[in-house]
Structures are given as structure tokens and as C-alpha cells.
PDB file of C-alpha atoms in Angstrom:
ATOM      1  CA  UNK N  10      91.365 165.057 164.732  1.00 83.00           C
ATOM      2  CA  UNK N  11      92.579 167.800 162.460  1.00 83.00           C
ATOM      3  CA  UNK N  12      96.226 168.418 161.700  1.00 91.00           C
ATOM      4  CA  UNK N  13      98.001 170.943 159.550  1.00 94.00           C
ATOM      5  CA  UNK N  14     101.361 170.446 157.890  1.00 94.00           C
ATOM      6  CA  UNK N  15     103.784 172.886 156.359  1.00 94.00           C
ATOM      7  CA  UNK N  16     106.985 172.256 154.533  1.00 92.00           C
ATOM      8  CA  UNK N  17     109.777 172.873 154.310  1.00 93.00           C
ATOM      9  CA  UNK N  18     110.529 173.981 157.870  1.00 93.00           C
ATOM     10  CA  UNK N  19     113.371 176.220 156.760  1.00 95.00           C
ATOM     11  CA  UNK N  20     114.493 177.463 153.383  1.00 96.00           C
ATOM     12  CA  UNK N  21     117.389 179.556 152.159  1.00 97.00           C
ATOM     13  CA  UNK N  22     116.963 180.905 148.658  1.00 97.00           C
ATOM     14  CA  UNK N  23     118.912 183.352 146.478  1.00 97.00           C
ATOM     15  CA  UNK N  24     117.320 186.579 145.285  1.00 97.00           C
ATOM     16  CA  UNK N  25     115.499 186.034 142.013  1.00 96.00           C
ATOM     17  CA  UNK N  26     114.830 182.350 142.561  1.00 97.00           C
ATOM     18  CA  UNK N  27     111.297 180.875 142.604  1.00 97.00           C
ATOM     19  CA  UNK N  28     109.440 179.815 145.722  1.00 96.00           C
ATOM     20  CA  UNK N  29     106.876 177.201 146.547  1.00 96.00           C
ATOM     21  CA  UNK N  30     105.656 176.603 150.093  1.00 96.00           C
ATOM     22  CA  UNK N  31     103.050 173.971 150.718  1.00 96.00           C
ATOM     23  CA  UNK N  32     100.394 173.611 153.384  1.00 97.00           C
ATOM     24  CA  UNK N  33      98.006 170.696 153.796  1.00 97.00           C
ATOM     25  CA  UNK N  34      95.229 170.078 156.266  1.00 96.00           C
ATOM     26  CA  UNK N  35      93.924 166.696 157.373  1.00 94.00           C
ATOM     27  CA  UNK N  36      90.747 165.739 159.162  1.00 92.00           C
ATOM     28  CA  UNK N  37      88.420 168.451 157.896  1.00 90.00           C
ATOM     29  CA  UNK N  38      86.582 169.358 154.724  1.00 89.00           C
ATOM     30  CA  UNK N  39      86.251 172.684 152.946  1.00 90.00           C
ATOM     31  CA  UNK N  40      88.278 174.648 155.497  1.00 92.00           C
ATOM     32  CA  UNK N  41      89.036 178.338 155.181  1.00 93.00           C
ATOM     33  CA  UNK N  42      92.796 178.574 154.641  1.00 95.00           C
ATOM     34  CA  UNK N  43      95.199 181.421 155.312  1.00 95.00           C
ATOM     35  CA  UNK N  44      98.785 182.445 154.620  1.00 95.00           C
ATOM     36  CA  UNK N  45     100.468 184.880 157.012  1.00 94.00           C
ATOM     37  CA  UNK N  46     103.935 186.388 157.106  1.00 94.00           C
ATOM     38  CA  UNK N  47     105.623 187.358 160.337  1.00 92.00           C
ATOM     39  CA  UNK N  48     108.703 189.564 160.364  1.00 84.00           C
ATOM     40  CA  UNK N  49     111.172 189.011 163.201  1.00 78.00           C
ATOM     41  CA  UNK N  50     109.665 190.105 166.521  1.00 74.00           C
ATOM     42  CA  UNK N  51     106.520 191.399 164.857  1.00 78.00           C
ATOM     43  CA  UNK N  52     102.874 190.528 164.480  1.00 84.00           C
ATOM     44  CA  UNK N  53     101.226 188.578 161.709  1.00 89.00           C
ATOM     45  CA  UNK N  54     100.394 190.039 158.335  1.00 89.00           C
ATOM     46  CA  UNK N  55      97.618 188.272 156.436  1.00 90.00           C
ATOM     47  CA  UNK N  56      98.758 187.620 152.876  1.00 93.00           C
ATOM     48  CA  UNK N  57      96.049 185.436 151.342  1.00 93.00           C
ATOM     49  CA  UNK N  58      92.926 183.589 152.353  1.00 92.00           C
ATOM     50  CA  UNK N  59      90.782 181.045 150.581  1.00 94.00           C
ATOM     51  CA  UNK N  60      87.212 179.921 151.212  1.00 92.00           C
ATOM     52  CA  UNK N  61      87.271 177.146 148.618  1.00 92.00           C
ATOM     53  CA  UNK N  62      89.121 175.450 145.790  1.00 94.00           C
ATOM     54  CA  UNK N  63      90.416 177.993 143.301  1.00 91.00           C
ATOM     55  CA  UNK N  64      89.141 180.911 145.406  1.00 92.00           C
ATOM     56  CA  UNK N  65      91.974 183.153 146.538  1.00 92.00           C
ATOM     57  CA  UNK N  66      91.751 186.600 148.088  1.00 90.00           C
ATOM     58  CA  UNK N  67      94.816 188.767 148.433  1.00 87.00           C
ATOM     59  CA  UNK N  68      95.112 191.188 151.321  1.00 79.00           C
ATOM     60  CA  UNK N  69      98.191 193.094 150.245  1.00 76.00           C
ATOM     61  CA  UNK N  70      99.863 193.698 146.898  1.00 67.00           C
ATOM     62  CA  UNK N  71     103.169 191.903 146.775  1.00 77.00           C
ATOM     63  CA  UNK N  72     105.587 189.659 145.024  1.00 87.00           C
ATOM     64  CA  UNK N  73     103.758 186.509 146.093  1.00 93.00           C
ATOM     65  CA  UNK N  74     100.800 184.491 144.847  1.00 95.00           C
ATOM     66  CA  UNK N  75      98.721 181.675 146.272  1.00 96.00           C
ATOM     67  CA  UNK N  76      96.810 178.759 144.848  1.00 96.00           C
ATOM     68  CA  UNK N  77      94.427 176.140 146.169  1.00 96.00           C
ATOM     69  CA  UNK N  78      94.475 173.229 143.740  1.00 95.00           C
ATOM     70  CA  UNK N  79      92.741 170.846 146.140  1.00 94.00           C
ATOM     71  CA  UNK N  80      90.334 171.300 149.040  1.00 95.00           C
ATOM     72  CA  UNK N  81      92.953 170.853 151.728  1.00 95.00           C
ATOM     73  CA  UNK N  82      96.044 172.123 149.950  1.00 96.00           C
ATOM     74  CA  UNK N  83      97.232 175.720 149.945  1.00 97.00           C
ATOM     75  CA  UNK N  84     100.387 176.788 148.117  1.00 97.00           C
ATOM     76  CA  UNK N  85     102.331 180.034 148.405  1.00 96.00           C
ATOM     77  CA  UNK N  86     104.508 180.888 145.423  1.00 96.00           C
ATOM     78  CA  UNK N  87     106.779 183.469 143.918  1.00 95.00           C
ATOM     79  CA  UNK N  88     108.404 183.636 140.492  1.00 95.00           C
ATOM     80  CA  UNK N  89     111.306 185.779 141.679  1.00 95.00           C
ATOM     81  CA  UNK N  90     112.119 186.234 145.354  1.00 96.00           C
ATOM     82  CA  UNK N  91     113.141 189.596 146.794  1.00 94.00           C
ATOM     83  CA  UNK N  92     115.254 190.201 149.890  1.00 94.00           C
ATOM     84  CA  UNK N  93     112.148 191.645 151.550  1.00 91.00           C
ATOM     85  CA  UNK N  94     110.372 188.287 151.187  1.00 93.00           C
ATOM     86  CA  UNK N  95     112.443 186.909 154.057  1.00 93.00           C
ATOM     87  CA  UNK N  96     110.341 186.034 157.081  1.00 94.00           C
ATOM     88  CA  UNK N  97     108.369 183.393 158.894  1.00 95.00           C
ATOM     89  CA  UNK N  98     105.422 182.089 156.873  1.00 97.00           C
ATOM     90  CA  UNK N  99     102.482 180.571 158.657  1.00 96.00           C
ATOM     91  CA  UNK N 100      99.559 178.639 157.232  1.00 97.00           C
ATOM     92  CA  UNK N 101      96.305 178.322 159.157  1.00 96.00           C
ATOM     93  CA  UNK N 102      92.831 176.893 158.828  1.00 95.00           C
ATOM     94  CA  UNK N 103      89.749 177.990 160.688  1.00 91.00           C
ATOM     95  CA  UNK N 104      86.764 176.428 162.410  1.00 81.00           C
ATOM     96  CA  UNK N 105      83.977 178.567 163.866  1.00 80.00           C
ATOM     97  CA  UNK N 106      86.187 181.633 164.006  1.00 82.00           C
ATOM     98  CA  UNK N 107      89.208 180.058 165.680  1.00 89.00           C
ATOM     99  CA  UNK N 108      92.333 179.608 163.591  1.00 92.00           C
ATOM    100  CA  UNK N 109      94.728 176.676 163.887  1.00 94.00           C
ATOM    101  CA  UNK N 110      98.265 177.240 162.750  1.00 95.00           C
ATOM    102  CA  UNK N 111     100.888 175.087 161.156  1.00 95.00           C
ATOM    103  CA  UNK N 112     104.486 174.989 162.446  1.00 95.00           C
ATOM    104  CA  UNK N 113     105.639 177.621 159.957  1.00 95.00           C
ATOM    105  CA  UNK N 114     108.379 177.927 157.350  1.00 96.00           C
ATOM    106  CA  UNK N 115     111.350 180.189 157.957  1.00 96.00           C
ATOM    107  CA  UNK N 116     112.480 181.710 154.664  1.00 96.00           C
ATOM    108  CA  UNK N 117     115.771 183.511 154.272  1.00 96.00           C
ATOM    109  CA  UNK N 118     116.422 185.215 150.966  1.00 96.00           C
ATOM    110  CA  UNK N 119     120.081 186.051 150.365  1.00 96.00           C
TER     111      UNK N 119
ATOM    112  CA  UNK T  24      93.162 199.338 160.512  1.00 48.00           C
ATOM    113  CA  UNK T  25      91.397 196.707 162.566  1.00 51.00           C
ATOM    114  CA  UNK T  26      94.652 195.433 163.945  1.00 66.00           C
ATOM    115  CA  UNK T  27      94.869 195.206 167.705  1.00 71.00           C
ATOM    116  CA  UNK T  28      97.725 196.539 169.750  1.00 79.00           C
ATOM    117  CA  UNK T  29      99.136 194.782 172.774  1.00 84.00           C
ATOM    118  CA  UNK T  30     100.621 196.505 175.742  1.00 85.00           C
ATOM    119  CA  UNK T  31     103.276 196.179 177.021  1.00 90.00           C
ATOM    120  CA  UNK T  32     105.488 195.089 174.133  1.00 90.00           C
ATOM    121  CA  UNK T  33     107.645 193.126 176.563  1.00 94.00           C
ATOM    122  CA  UNK T  34     107.143 191.935 180.119  1.00 95.00           C
ATOM    123  CA  UNK T  35     109.566 190.184 182.444  1.00 97.00           C
ATOM    124  CA  UNK T  36     108.397 188.669 185.740  1.00 97.00           C
ATOM    125  CA  UNK T  37     109.491 186.166 188.352  1.00 97.00           C
ATOM    126  CA  UNK T  38     108.038 182.686 188.403  1.00 97.00           C
ATOM    127  CA  UNK T  39     104.921 182.598 190.572  1.00 97.00           C
ATOM    128  CA  UNK T  40     103.919 186.188 189.856  1.00 97.00           C
ATOM    129  CA  UNK T  41     100.899 187.152 187.801  1.00 97.00           C
ATOM    130  CA  UNK T  42     101.282 188.542 184.282  1.00 97.00           C
ATOM    131  CA  UNK T  43      98.809 190.969 182.759  1.00 97.00           C
ATOM    132  CA  UNK T  44      98.771 191.894 179.094  1.00 96.00           C
ATOM    133  CA  UNK T  45      96.414 194.356 177.459  1.00 96.00           C
ATOM    134  CA  UNK T  46      94.993 194.660 173.980  1.00 94.00           C
ATOM    135  CA  UNK T  47      93.223 197.590 172.343  1.00 94.00           C
ATOM    136  CA  UNK T  48      91.388 197.516 169.046  1.00 92.00           C
ATOM    137  CA  UNK T  49      89.588 199.996 166.845  1.00 89.00           C
ATOM    138  CA  UNK T  50      86.445 198.523 165.293  1.00 86.00           C
ATOM    139  CA  UNK T  51      83.367 196.631 166.475  1.00 87.00           C
ATOM    140  CA  UNK T  52      83.942 192.921 166.922  1.00 88.00           C
ATOM    141  CA  UNK T  53      82.049 189.670 167.226  1.00 89.00           C
ATOM    142  CA  UNK T  54      84.753 188.090 169.341  1.00 91.00           C
ATOM    143  CA  UNK T  55      88.318 188.530 170.494  1.00 93.00           C
ATOM    144  CA  UNK T  56      90.874 185.768 170.836  1.00 94.00           C
ATOM    145  CA  UNK T  57      94.220 185.334 172.498  1.00 96.00           C
ATOM    146  CA  UNK T  58      96.993 183.213 171.018  1.00 96.00           C
ATOM    147  CA  UNK T  59     100.376 182.143 172.253  1.00 97.00           C
ATOM    148  CA  UNK T  60     103.535 181.670 170.186  1.00 95.00           C
ATOM    149  CA  UNK T  61     106.675 179.977 171.386  1.00 94.00           C
ATOM    150  CA  UNK T  62     109.789 181.232 169.648  1.00 90.00           C
ATOM    151  CA  UNK T  63     109.992 180.009 166.056  1.00 87.00           C
ATOM    152  CA  UNK T  64     106.741 178.082 166.238  1.00 91.00           C
ATOM    153  CA  UNK T  65     103.170 178.437 165.057  1.00 92.00           C
ATOM    154  CA  UNK T  66     100.476 180.167 167.103  1.00 94.00           C
ATOM    155  CA  UNK T  67      98.327 178.231 169.521  1.00 95.00           C
ATOM    156  CA  UNK T  68      94.800 179.311 170.360  1.00 95.00           C
ATOM    157  CA  UNK T  69      94.286 180.008 174.077  1.00 97.00           C
ATOM    158  CA  UNK T  70      90.844 181.460 174.570  1.00 96.00           C
ATOM    159  CA  UNK T  71      87.980 183.171 172.757  1.00 95.00           C
ATOM    160  CA  UNK T  72      85.688 185.730 174.342  1.00 95.00           C
ATOM    161  CA  UNK T  73      82.533 186.891 172.602  1.00 93.00           C
ATOM    162  CA  UNK T  74      81.454 190.499 172.426  1.00 93.00           C
ATOM    163  CA  UNK T  75      78.566 189.867 174.835  1.00 94.00           C
ATOM    164  CA  UNK T  76      80.882 188.354 177.455  1.00 96.00           C
ATOM    165  CA  UNK T  77      82.836 190.386 179.984  1.00 97.00           C
ATOM    166  CA  UNK T  78      85.078 187.764 181.530  1.00 98.00           C
ATOM    167  CA  UNK T  79      86.192 184.243 180.796  1.00 97.00           C
ATOM    168  CA  UNK T  80      88.431 181.759 182.580  1.00 96.00           C
ATOM    169  CA  UNK T  81      90.461 178.808 181.388  1.00 95.00           C
ATOM    170  CA  UNK T  82      92.806 177.205 183.894  1.00 96.00           C
ATOM    171  CA  UNK T  83      95.302 179.869 184.955  1.00 97.00           C
ATOM    172  CA  UNK T  84      94.086 182.242 182.252  1.00 97.00           C
ATOM    173  CA  UNK T  85      91.580 185.010 182.816  1.00 98.00           C
ATOM    174  CA  UNK T  86      90.419 187.214 179.966  1.00 98.00           C
ATOM    175  CA  UNK T  87      88.320 190.349 180.276  1.00 98.00           C
ATOM    176  CA  UNK T  88      86.648 192.327 177.522  1.00 97.00           C
ATOM    177  CA  UNK T  89      85.385 195.892 177.674  1.00 96.00           C
ATOM    178  CA  UNK T  90      83.674 196.680 174.389  1.00 94.00           C
ATOM    179  CA  UNK T  91      82.942 200.258 175.435  1.00 95.00           C
ATOM    180  CA  UNK T  92      86.684 200.884 175.723  1.00 95.00           C
ATOM    181  CA  UNK T  93      87.549 198.474 172.906  1.00 94.00           C
ATOM    182  CA  UNK T  94      90.054 196.723 175.122  1.00 95.00           C
ATOM    183  CA  UNK T  95      90.823 193.299 176.523  1.00 96.00           C
ATOM    184  CA  UNK T  96      93.248 191.940 179.078  1.00 97.00           C
ATOM    185  CA  UNK T  97      94.858 188.544 179.539  1.00 97.00           C
ATOM    186  CA  UNK T  98      95.902 187.577 183.037  1.00 98.00           C
ATOM    187  CA  UNK T  99      98.130 184.574 183.645  1.00 98.00           C
ATOM    188  CA  UNK T 100      98.173 183.657 187.312  1.00 98.00           C
ATOM    189  CA  UNK T 101     100.991 181.885 189.152  1.00 97.00           C
ATOM    190  CA  UNK T 102     103.260 182.105 186.123  1.00 97.00           C
ATOM    191  CA  UNK T 103     105.714 179.363 185.223  1.00 97.00           C
ATOM    192  CA  UNK T 104     108.915 179.429 183.213  1.00 97.00           C
ATOM    193  CA  UNK T 105     107.070 177.453 180.534  1.00 96.00           C
ATOM    194  CA  UNK T 106     104.714 180.419 180.054  1.00 97.00           C
ATOM    195  CA  UNK T 107     107.569 182.295 178.402  1.00 97.00           C
ATOM    196  CA  UNK T 108     106.288 183.118 174.921  1.00 97.00           C
ATOM    197  CA  UNK T 109     104.733 185.875 172.837  1.00 95.00           C
ATOM    198  CA  UNK T 110     101.039 186.506 173.316  1.00 96.00           C
ATOM    199  CA  UNK T 111      98.809 187.972 170.615  1.00 95.00           C
ATOM    200  CA  UNK T 112      95.261 189.230 170.631  1.00 94.00           C
ATOM    201  CA  UNK T 113      93.199 188.838 167.483  1.00 93.00           C
ATOM    202  CA  UNK T 114      89.913 190.408 166.484  1.00 91.00           C
ATOM    203  CA  UNK T 115      87.573 189.159 163.817  1.00 85.00           C
ATOM    204  CA  UNK T 116      86.832 190.985 160.574  1.00 66.00           C
ATOM    205  CA  UNK T 117      83.802 191.432 158.392  1.00 58.00           C
ATOM    206  CA  UNK T 118      84.925 189.706 155.192  1.00 57.00           C
ATOM    207  CA  UNK T 119      82.930 186.555 155.807  1.00 59.00           C
ATOM    208  CA  UNK T 120      86.027 184.359 155.771  1.00 61.00           C
ATOM    209  CA  UNK T 121      86.647 184.272 159.509  1.00 71.00           C
ATOM    210  CA  UNK T 122      89.622 186.563 158.986  1.00 82.00           C
ATOM    211  CA  UNK T 123      91.471 187.580 162.099  1.00 87.00           C
ATOM    212  CA  UNK T 124      93.511 190.701 162.665  1.00 87.00           C
ATOM    213  CA  UNK T 125      96.453 190.165 164.967  1.00 89.00           C
ATOM    214  CA  UNK T 126      98.232 192.643 167.155  1.00 86.00           C
ATOM    215  CA  UNK T 127     102.000 192.960 167.387  1.00 87.00           C
ATOM    216  CA  UNK T 128     102.180 190.859 170.537  1.00 92.00           C
ATOM    217  CA  UNK T 129     103.575 190.990 174.053  1.00 94.00           C
ATOM    218  CA  UNK T 130     106.797 189.116 174.678  1.00 95.00           C
ATOM    219  CA  UNK T 131     106.526 187.532 178.151  1.00 97.00           C
ATOM    220  CA  UNK T 132     109.610 186.236 179.928  1.00 97.00           C
ATOM    221  CA  UNK T 133     109.112 184.304 183.156  1.00 97.00           C
ATOM    222  CA  UNK T 134     112.320 184.039 185.151  1.00 96.00           C
ATOM    223  CA  UNK T 135     112.711 180.808 187.145  1.00 94.00           C
TER     224      UNK T 135
END
């Protein structure tokens, strides 16, 4: 069966520091992968999606970037965090239109 | 925007009652999905209804879809305290990457 992992679960970072969040999927090949951000009490905002290794599409201009160095690995990064980058970050993969989410990473930028 | 909107934003009911949540969207779709999110957790897929379907059941869940009105409803029957969560509808996009567009969610509280 397929599983999706995200780490870390929580992260507190100072403004201006770098960021690296990792997502890995097991049990499937060549999945579509997604990064979402969810502000407190709000819906999901799609940040990036990837249909294959090295293929990244960005939905909104922002302070973040994404990379897919391996088929089942999706990384969300920033060189310098802003206060507005705080939020709940969710990784997902999809199969036949349905998306399956990881447990999320709560990021607090101080 | 293709993003759906759920209504109401928050709903509080007694255990055993039925809960109905609505979703409206703006563009044509291939399918519409409902997801559930417990506080501080990832989303869990509940049910998918295709654009040529009008109603679908799964356990205590009943979903309807009216493409002429661009709306869907999620009914949870005989609610339980464990149903307390946020519920999101999601519509598919046209980018070829199975992108989904999520609404802002309905926060359901079931009081024991």
C-alpha cells in the first residue's frame, strides 16, 4: 500500500533563516506530487505541483521553491523565511484524480 | 477562480442529528470530491462524485451534485462526536496534473 511521509512535524524558525521540508511517497511510481499551504482556519492554497522528476510548476509567486530530485521525493525550500511563510504545509500525491495527503508540517516563523 | 466555497463556514449539532454542508463552484468539472480534516492533521479523502452522477452514498455519507447549479452537498447522517472536523470540497482543474481546487471548508462540531 502507498504511504506518504512528511518531516519535520513542527518547525520554529527565525525570520531570514533557510527552510527545507521533505516529503516522500512509498508504494507507487511516478506519482503527481503537490505542496499546499493552509493558513489557520482557512482552505488550502496550492503552491507547487510536479508530474515528474525535475518538473515543477508554481501556482503562485512567492518566497518558496520546490524540487523533485527523485521520483518519490518532493522538497519545499526557502533561502530566507518571511513572517508570512508561517502556516501548515501539506504534501500530497494523486492517483486517478484523488489526492492523498501527508500529516503536514506546522511552520512558525518568528 | 475555480475554488469552491462551502456553506456554512461553521456548523454545530447534537450527536445523532444529521449534518448538511454545501459547496458551490464556478467552472465546469469532471468530478467533485469531499475531504475531511481533523484539527492539525492532513486531509482524508471521503468520496468522489463524477459530473455525470447526481447522488452517491458511502456509509453514513450522502453526496449530491447539481451541475446545472454548480453545487454539491454532503450529508452526514446520525452524526457522532468523532465526526467533528473540517470538511472541504474540491473540484478538478484543467492543467492535466490532476490539480484540485479546495474550498475554505465547513467546520463541523458534533456535541456529545
